[in-house]
Amino acid sequence: MSTYVYGITTGSHPSLPDGMEGVGEPARQVRIIKEGDLAAVVSDAPEGLRPKRRDLLAHQNVLAETGAAASVLPMRFGSVSPDDAAVAGVLAERADHFKERLEALSGKVEYNVKATHDEEAVLHRVMSENPEVRALTEANRKAGGGSYDDKLRLGEVVVAAVQHREAEDAAELQRALEPVAAAISVGPESTGWLANLSFLVERASAEDFIAAVEEVRKGQPHLEVRLHGPLPPYSFVEPGPSEPAETHH
């Protein structure tokens, strides 16, 4: 029987609530596999598991319950190992890494920030900031709209200016929020977002982080900023690019 893994914690972690249930229908009982100083929070893996709402919530609930008492390294939904022995083997093999990560993530949560442009507002901003766009627009206006080629040229210049603005805004967003975070992980580029960033934030200073996001919203009204969190620190189970792996002195 395959083993479903929710997260990794210390071997001294307080025991789980009695009868705690995880993924699957019927829900599988959650249990602990201990190996040395570490423990994995697991259950039997259901056949053909799909990311249905009920199972996603069950996964999150197990992590929330486990993380309420002590630091936990969250595994992403659908992490399955061949059996309990294989889970114990990974705990033994990567013990130093998991201990370092547990220490680094202790008392911290993840916030995901995605940003996109308000199309109308960014066009207005580009028009006011970019002399070339202004000059072409004015020339076309004087020529009664301009020729097809003139319109095409203006369109190309506007697109280039908006793309430049996207890169500038993504960098500015990162600069504004980095000082209030412990680490940052840049998410995969996805269409529709000019920035997709995950921040590791001290639980105790989460309000400061949220306030910094609000400041960006106020100062950059042409940006639409979405904040999602607090989340288990999924993006930081492996050391991120802005955070060296070797934190031992």
C-alpha positions as a LaTeX table, in Angstrom:
\begin{tabular}{lrrr}
\hline
Residue & $x$ (\AA) & $y$ (\AA) & $z$ (\AA) \\
\hline
Met1 & 0.00 & 0.00 & 0.00 \\
Ser2 & 1.43 & 3.39 & $-1.03$ \\
Thr3 & 1.96 & 6.05 & 1.64 \\
Tyr4 & 0.61 & 9.59 & 1.30 \\
Val5 & 2.89 & 12.22 & 2.88 \\
Tyr6 & 1.46 & 15.48 & 4.29 \\
Gly7 & 4.57 & 16.93 & 5.87 \\
Ile8 & 7.76 & 16.41 & 7.84 \\
Thr9 & 8.33 & 17.52 & 11.40 \\
Thr10 & 10.60 & 16.78 & 14.36 \\
Gly11 & 10.48 & 13.43 & 16.15 \\
Ser12 & 9.65 & 15.26 & 19.37 \\
His13 & 6.52 & 16.83 & 17.83 \\
Pro14 & 3.47 & 16.46 & 20.09 \\
Ser15 & 1.17 & 13.65 & 19.01 \\
Leu16 & $-1.66$ & 14.32 & 16.58 \\
Pro17 & $-5.28$ & 14.68 & 17.70 \\
Asp18 & $-6.99$ & 11.29 & 18.11 \\
Gly19 & $-8.78$ & 9.98 & 15.05 \\
Met20 & $-7.42$ & 12.66 & 12.75 \\
Glu21 & $-8.53$ & 12.05 & 9.18 \\
Gly22 & $-6.78$ & 12.84 & 5.92 \\
Val23 & $-7.40$ & 12.44 & 2.21 \\
Gly24 & $-9.57$ & 9.82 & 0.55 \\
Glu25 & $-13.16$ & 8.63 & 0.61 \\
Pro26 & $-13.58$ & 7.15 & 3.13 \\
Ala27 & $-10.95$ & 9.38 & 4.77 \\
Arg28 & $-7.71$ & 7.61 & 5.71 \\
Gln29 & $-6.44$ & 7.76 & 9.30 \\
Val30 & $-3.42$ & 10.03 & 9.75 \\
Arg31 & $-0.39$ & 8.54 & 11.49 \\
Ile32 & 3.26 & 9.29 & 12.22 \\
Ile33 & 6.39 & 7.55 & 10.91 \\
Lys34 & 9.40 & 8.30 & 13.13 \\
Glu35 & 12.99 & 8.02 & 11.96 \\
Gly36 & 15.82 & 9.37 & 14.16 \\
Asp37 & 15.05 & 12.97 & 15.13 \\
Leu38 & 12.44 & 13.38 & 12.41 \\
Ala39 & 8.87 & 12.32 & 11.77 \\
Ala40 & 6.62 & 12.20 & 8.71 \\
Val41 & 2.89 & 12.84 & 8.97 \\
Val42 & 1.27 & 10.27 & 6.65 \\
Ser43 & $-1.76$ & 8.12 & 5.84 \\
Asp44 & $-2.43$ & 5.29 & 3.45 \\
Ala45 & $-2.69$ & 6.70 & $-0.09$ \\
Pro46 & $-6.10$ & 6.34 & $-1.73$ \\
Glu47 & $-6.26$ & 4.91 & $-5.25$ \\
Gly48 & $-6.55$ & 7.43 & $-8.10$ \\
Leu49 & $-6.36$ & 10.54 & $-5.93$ \\
Arg50 & $-7.45$ & 13.74 & $-7.73$ \\
Pro51 & $-7.24$ & 17.32 & $-6.44$ \\
Lys52 & $-10.91$ & 17.51 & $-5.45$ \\
Arg53 & $-11.96$ & 20.25 & $-3.04$ \\
Arg54 & $-12.62$ & 17.81 & $-0.18$ \\
Asp55 & $-9.16$ & 16.24 & $-0.46$ \\
Leu56 & $-7.35$ & 19.58 & $-0.89$ \\
Leu57 & $-9.03$ & 20.82 & 2.28 \\
Ala58 & $-8.17$ & 17.59 & 4.12 \\
His59 & $-4.50$ & 18.00 & 3.11 \\
Gln60 & $-4.50$ & 21.63 & 4.33 \\
Asn61 & $-6.28$ & 20.71 & 7.56 \\
Val62 & $-3.70$ & 18.04 & 8.46 \\
Leu63 & $-0.91$ & 20.59 & 7.88 \\
Ala64 & $-2.74$ & 23.25 & 9.91 \\
Glu65 & $-3.27$ & 20.87 & 12.84 \\
Thr66 & 0.33 & 19.66 & 12.71 \\
Gly67 & 1.76 & 23.16 & 12.24 \\
Ala68 & $-0.24$ & 24.62 & 15.12 \\
Ala69 & 1.94 & 22.78 & 17.63 \\
Ala70 & 5.37 & 22.96 & 15.98 \\
Ser71 & 7.22 & 23.69 & 12.76 \\
Val72 & 6.29 & 21.46 & 9.82 \\
Leu73 & 7.70 & 21.15 & 6.30 \\
Pro74 & 4.61 & 20.95 & 4.09 \\
Met75 & 4.57 & 18.59 & 1.15 \\
Arg76 & 2.49 & 19.61 & $-1.86$ \\
Phe77 & $-0.84$ & 17.87 & $-2.45$ \\
Gly78 & $-0.40$ & 14.44 & $-4.04$ \\
Ser79 & 3.01 & 13.53 & $-2.53$ \\
Val80 & 3.00 & 9.72 & $-2.50$ \\
Ser81 & 5.77 & 7.29 & $-1.55$ \\
Pro82 & 5.86 & 3.54 & $-2.36$ \\
Asp83 & 5.48 & 2.53 & 1.33 \\
Asp84 & 6.34 & 3.47 & 4.94 \\
Ala85 & 9.86 & 2.05 & 4.64 \\
Ala86 & 10.58 & 4.33 & 1.66 \\
Val87 & 9.39 & 7.37 & 3.67 \\
Ala88 & 11.65 & 6.40 & 6.59 \\
Gly89 & 14.53 & 5.93 & 4.13 \\
Val90 & 14.13 & 9.48 & 2.76 \\
Leu91 & 13.97 & 10.90 & 6.31 \\
Ala92 & 17.24 & 9.14 & 7.17 \\
Glu93 & 18.97 & 10.02 & 3.91 \\
Arg94 & 18.08 & 13.74 & 3.95 \\
Ala95 & 18.00 & 14.24 & 7.72 \\
Asp96 & 20.43 & 17.20 & 7.76 \\
His97 & 18.54 & 19.00 & 5.01 \\
Phe98 & 15.13 & 18.51 & 6.67 \\
Lys99 & 16.45 & 19.66 & 10.08 \\
Glu100 & 17.99 & 22.79 & 8.55 \\
Arg101 & 14.73 & 23.59 & 6.74 \\
Leu102 & 12.61 & 23.00 & 9.86 \\
Glu103 & 14.81 & 25.46 & 11.74 \\
Ala104 & 14.76 & 28.01 & 8.89 \\
Leu105 & 10.97 & 27.86 & 8.52 \\
Ser106 & 10.12 & 27.84 & 12.21 \\
Gly107 & 7.54 & 30.53 & 13.02 \\
Lys108 & 7.22 & 31.58 & 9.37 \\
Val109 & 4.40 & 31.52 & 6.82 \\
Glu110 & 4.19 & 32.04 & 3.08 \\
Tyr111 & 2.36 & 34.81 & 1.22 \\
Asn112 & 1.89 & 34.69 & $-2.53$ \\
Val113 & 1.68 & 38.01 & $-4.38$ \\
Lys114 & 0.53 & 38.21 & $-7.99$ \\
Ala115 & 0.32 & 41.43 & $-9.95$ \\
Thr116 & $-1.17$ & 42.45 & $-13.25$ \\
His117 & $-1.81$ & 45.76 & $-14.98$ \\
Asp118 & $-5.09$ & 47.60 & $-15.01$ \\
Glu119 & $-5.10$ & 47.93 & $-18.79$ \\
Glu120 & $-6.71$ & 51.34 & $-19.03$ \\
Ala121 & $-4.63$ & 52.82 & $-16.21$ \\
Val122 & $-1.32$ & 51.51 & $-17.61$ \\
Leu123 & $-2.09$ & 52.87 & $-21.08$ \\
His124 & $-2.82$ & 56.25 & $-19.52$ \\
Arg125 & 0.47 & 56.05 & $-17.60$ \\
Val126 & 2.46 & 55.02 & $-20.69$ \\
Met127 & 0.92 & 57.92 & $-22.65$ \\
Ser128 & 1.90 & 60.42 & $-19.97$ \\
Glu129 & 5.41 & 59.03 & $-19.34$ \\
Asn130 & 6.64 & 58.14 & $-22.83$ \\
Pro131 & 7.61 & 61.06 & $-25.14$ \\
Glu132 & 7.69 & 58.83 & $-28.25$ \\
Val133 & 4.15 & 57.57 & $-27.62$ \\
Arg134 & 2.95 & 61.14 & $-27.04$ \\
Ala135 & 4.65 & 62.44 & $-30.21$ \\
Leu136 & 3.26 & 59.64 & $-32.41$ \\
Thr137 & $-0.24$ & 60.02 & $-30.96$ \\
Glu138 & $-0.16$ & 63.77 & $-31.58$ \\
Ala139 & 1.16 & 63.34 & $-35.15$ \\
Asn140 & $-1.57$ & 60.80 & $-35.93$ \\
Arg141 & $-4.20$ & 63.08 & $-34.46$ \\
Lys142 & $-3.03$ & 66.00 & $-36.61$ \\
Ala143 & $-3.10$ & 63.73 & $-39.69$ \\
Gly144 & $-6.74$ & 62.90 & $-38.99$ \\
Gly145 & $-5.90$ & 59.52 & $-37.43$ \\
Gly146 & $-2.79$ & 58.76 & $-39.48$ \\
Ser147 & $-2.16$ & 56.10 & $-42.12$ \\
Tyr148 & $-2.34$ & 52.34 & $-41.50$ \\
Asp149 & 1.46 & 52.25 & $-41.11$ \\
Asp150 & 1.36 & 55.16 & $-38.64$ \\
Lys151 & $-1.23$ & 53.35 & $-36.53$ \\
Leu152 & 0.78 & 50.12 & $-36.69$ \\
Arg153 & 3.93 & 51.96 & $-35.59$ \\
Leu154 & 2.07 & 53.58 & $-32.69$ \\
Gly155 & 0.66 & 50.18 & $-31.67$ \\
Glu156 & 4.14 & 48.63 & $-31.66$ \\
Val157 & 5.60 & 51.48 & $-29.60$ \\
Val158 & 2.75 & 51.25 & $-27.07$ \\
Val159 & 3.14 & 47.45 & $-26.72$ \\
Ala160 & 6.92 & 47.83 & $-26.19$ \\
Ala161 & 6.34 & 50.60 & $-23.61$ \\
Val162 & 3.79 & 48.48 & $-21.71$ \\
Gln163 & 6.16 & 45.47 & $-21.69$ \\
His164 & 8.96 & 47.67 & $-20.38$ \\
Arg165 & 6.57 & 48.97 & $-17.70$ \\
Glu166 & 5.71 & 45.36 & $-16.74$ \\
Ala167 & 9.37 & 44.51 & $-16.12$ \\
Glu168 & 9.89 & 47.75 & $-14.17$ \\
Asp169 & 6.79 & 47.17 & $-12.05$ \\
Ala170 & 7.72 & 43.55 & $-11.29$ \\
Ala171 & 11.17 & 44.66 & $-10.09$ \\
Glu172 & 9.66 & 47.53 & $-8.07$ \\
Leu173 & 7.14 & 45.21 & $-6.40$ \\
Gln174 & 9.94 & 42.84 & $-5.40$ \\
Arg175 & 12.07 & 45.73 & $-4.07$ \\
Ala176 & 9.17 & 47.08 & $-2.01$ \\
Leu177 & 8.30 & 43.76 & $-0.33$ \\
Glu178 & 11.70 & 42.09 & 0.05 \\
Pro179 & 12.72 & 44.12 & 3.14 \\
Val180 & 9.68 & 42.85 & 5.11 \\
Ala181 & 10.25 & 39.18 & 4.19 \\
Ala182 & 12.78 & 36.58 & 5.31 \\
Ala183 & 13.14 & 35.08 & 1.81 \\
Ile184 & 11.59 & 35.23 & $-1.64$ \\
Ser185 & 10.80 & 32.61 & $-4.25$ \\
Val186 & 9.99 & 33.68 & $-7.82$ \\
Gly187 & 7.17 & 31.56 & $-9.18$ \\
Pro188 & 6.96 & 30.23 & $-12.73$ \\
Glu189 & 6.09 & 32.87 & $-15.29$ \\
Ser190 & 2.46 & 32.46 & $-16.19$ \\
Thr191 & 0.46 & 34.34 & $-18.75$ \\
Gly192 & $-1.62$ & 37.11 & $-17.38$ \\
Trp193 & 0.68 & 38.01 & $-14.46$ \\
Leu194 & 3.57 & 40.44 & $-14.62$ \\
Ala195 & 4.77 & 39.12 & $-11.24$ \\
Asn196 & 4.19 & 35.87 & $-9.33$ \\
Leu197 & 6.20 & 35.99 & $-6.10$ \\
Ser198 & 6.13 & 33.96 & $-2.90$ \\
Phe199 & 7.48 & 35.51 & 0.30 \\
Leu200 & 8.54 & 33.79 & 3.50 \\
Val201 & 7.34 & 35.99 & 6.35 \\
Glu202 & 7.75 & 35.82 & 10.13 \\
Arg203 & 4.30 & 35.03 & 11.51 \\
Ala204 & 4.85 & 37.75 & 14.13 \\
Ser205 & 5.47 & 40.45 & 11.49 \\
Ala206 & 2.78 & 39.37 & 9.00 \\
Glu207 & 0.88 & 42.63 & 9.60 \\
Asp208 & 3.92 & 44.63 & 8.44 \\
Phe209 & 4.04 & 42.58 & 5.25 \\
Ile210 & 0.32 & 43.08 & 4.56 \\
Ala211 & 0.75 & 46.83 & 5.21 \\
Ala212 & 3.63 & 46.93 & 2.70 \\
Val213 & 1.40 & 45.29 & 0.06 \\
Glu214 & $-1.26$ & 47.94 & 0.76 \\
Glu215 & 1.37 & 50.67 & 0.28 \\
Val216 & 2.19 & 49.24 & $-3.16$ \\
Arg217 & $-1.53$ & 49.20 & $-4.04$ \\
Lys218 & $-1.88$ & 52.86 & $-3.04$ \\
Gly219 & 1.35 & 54.03 & $-4.68$ \\
Gln220 & 0.84 & 52.10 & $-7.93$ \\
Pro221 & $-2.86$ & 52.44 & $-8.81$ \\
His222 & $-2.21$ & 51.06 & $-12.31$ \\
Leu223 & $-1.33$ & 47.71 & $-10.70$ \\
Glu224 & $-3.81$ & 45.09 & $-9.58$ \\
Val225 & $-2.14$ & 43.21 & $-6.72$ \\
Arg226 & $-3.53$ & 39.95 & $-5.32$ \\
Leu227 & $-2.36$ & 38.69 & $-1.94$ \\
His228 & $-2.90$ & 35.07 & $-0.93$ \\
Gly229 & $-1.99$ & 33.78 & 2.52 \\
Pro230 & $-0.94$ & 32.97 & 5.12 \\
Leu231 & $-0.06$ & 29.59 & 3.60 \\
Pro232 & 2.19 & 26.75 & 4.72 \\
Pro233 & 5.66 & 27.60 & 3.31 \\
Tyr234 & 5.41 & 25.22 & 0.31 \\
Ser235 & 7.81 & 27.28 & $-1.83$ \\
Phe236 & 10.60 & 27.14 & 0.76 \\
Val237 & 10.85 & 23.42 & 1.57 \\
Glu238 & 13.90 & 23.51 & $-0.73$ \\
Pro239 & 16.21 & 26.53 & $-0.26$ \\
Gly240 & 15.15 & 29.33 & $-2.62$ \\
Pro241 & 17.46 & 31.31 & $-4.92$ \\
Ser242 & 17.51 & 34.30 & $-2.54$ \\
Glu243 & 18.42 & 32.08 & 0.38 \\
Pro244 & 21.71 & 30.15 & 0.48 \\
Ala245 & 21.49 & 26.44 & 1.23 \\
Glu246 & 24.50 & 26.60 & 3.53 \\
Thr247 & 23.17 & 28.42 & 6.56 \\
His248 & 25.38 & 26.49 & 8.99 \\
His249 & 28.30 & 28.37 & 10.46 \\
\hline
\end{tabular}
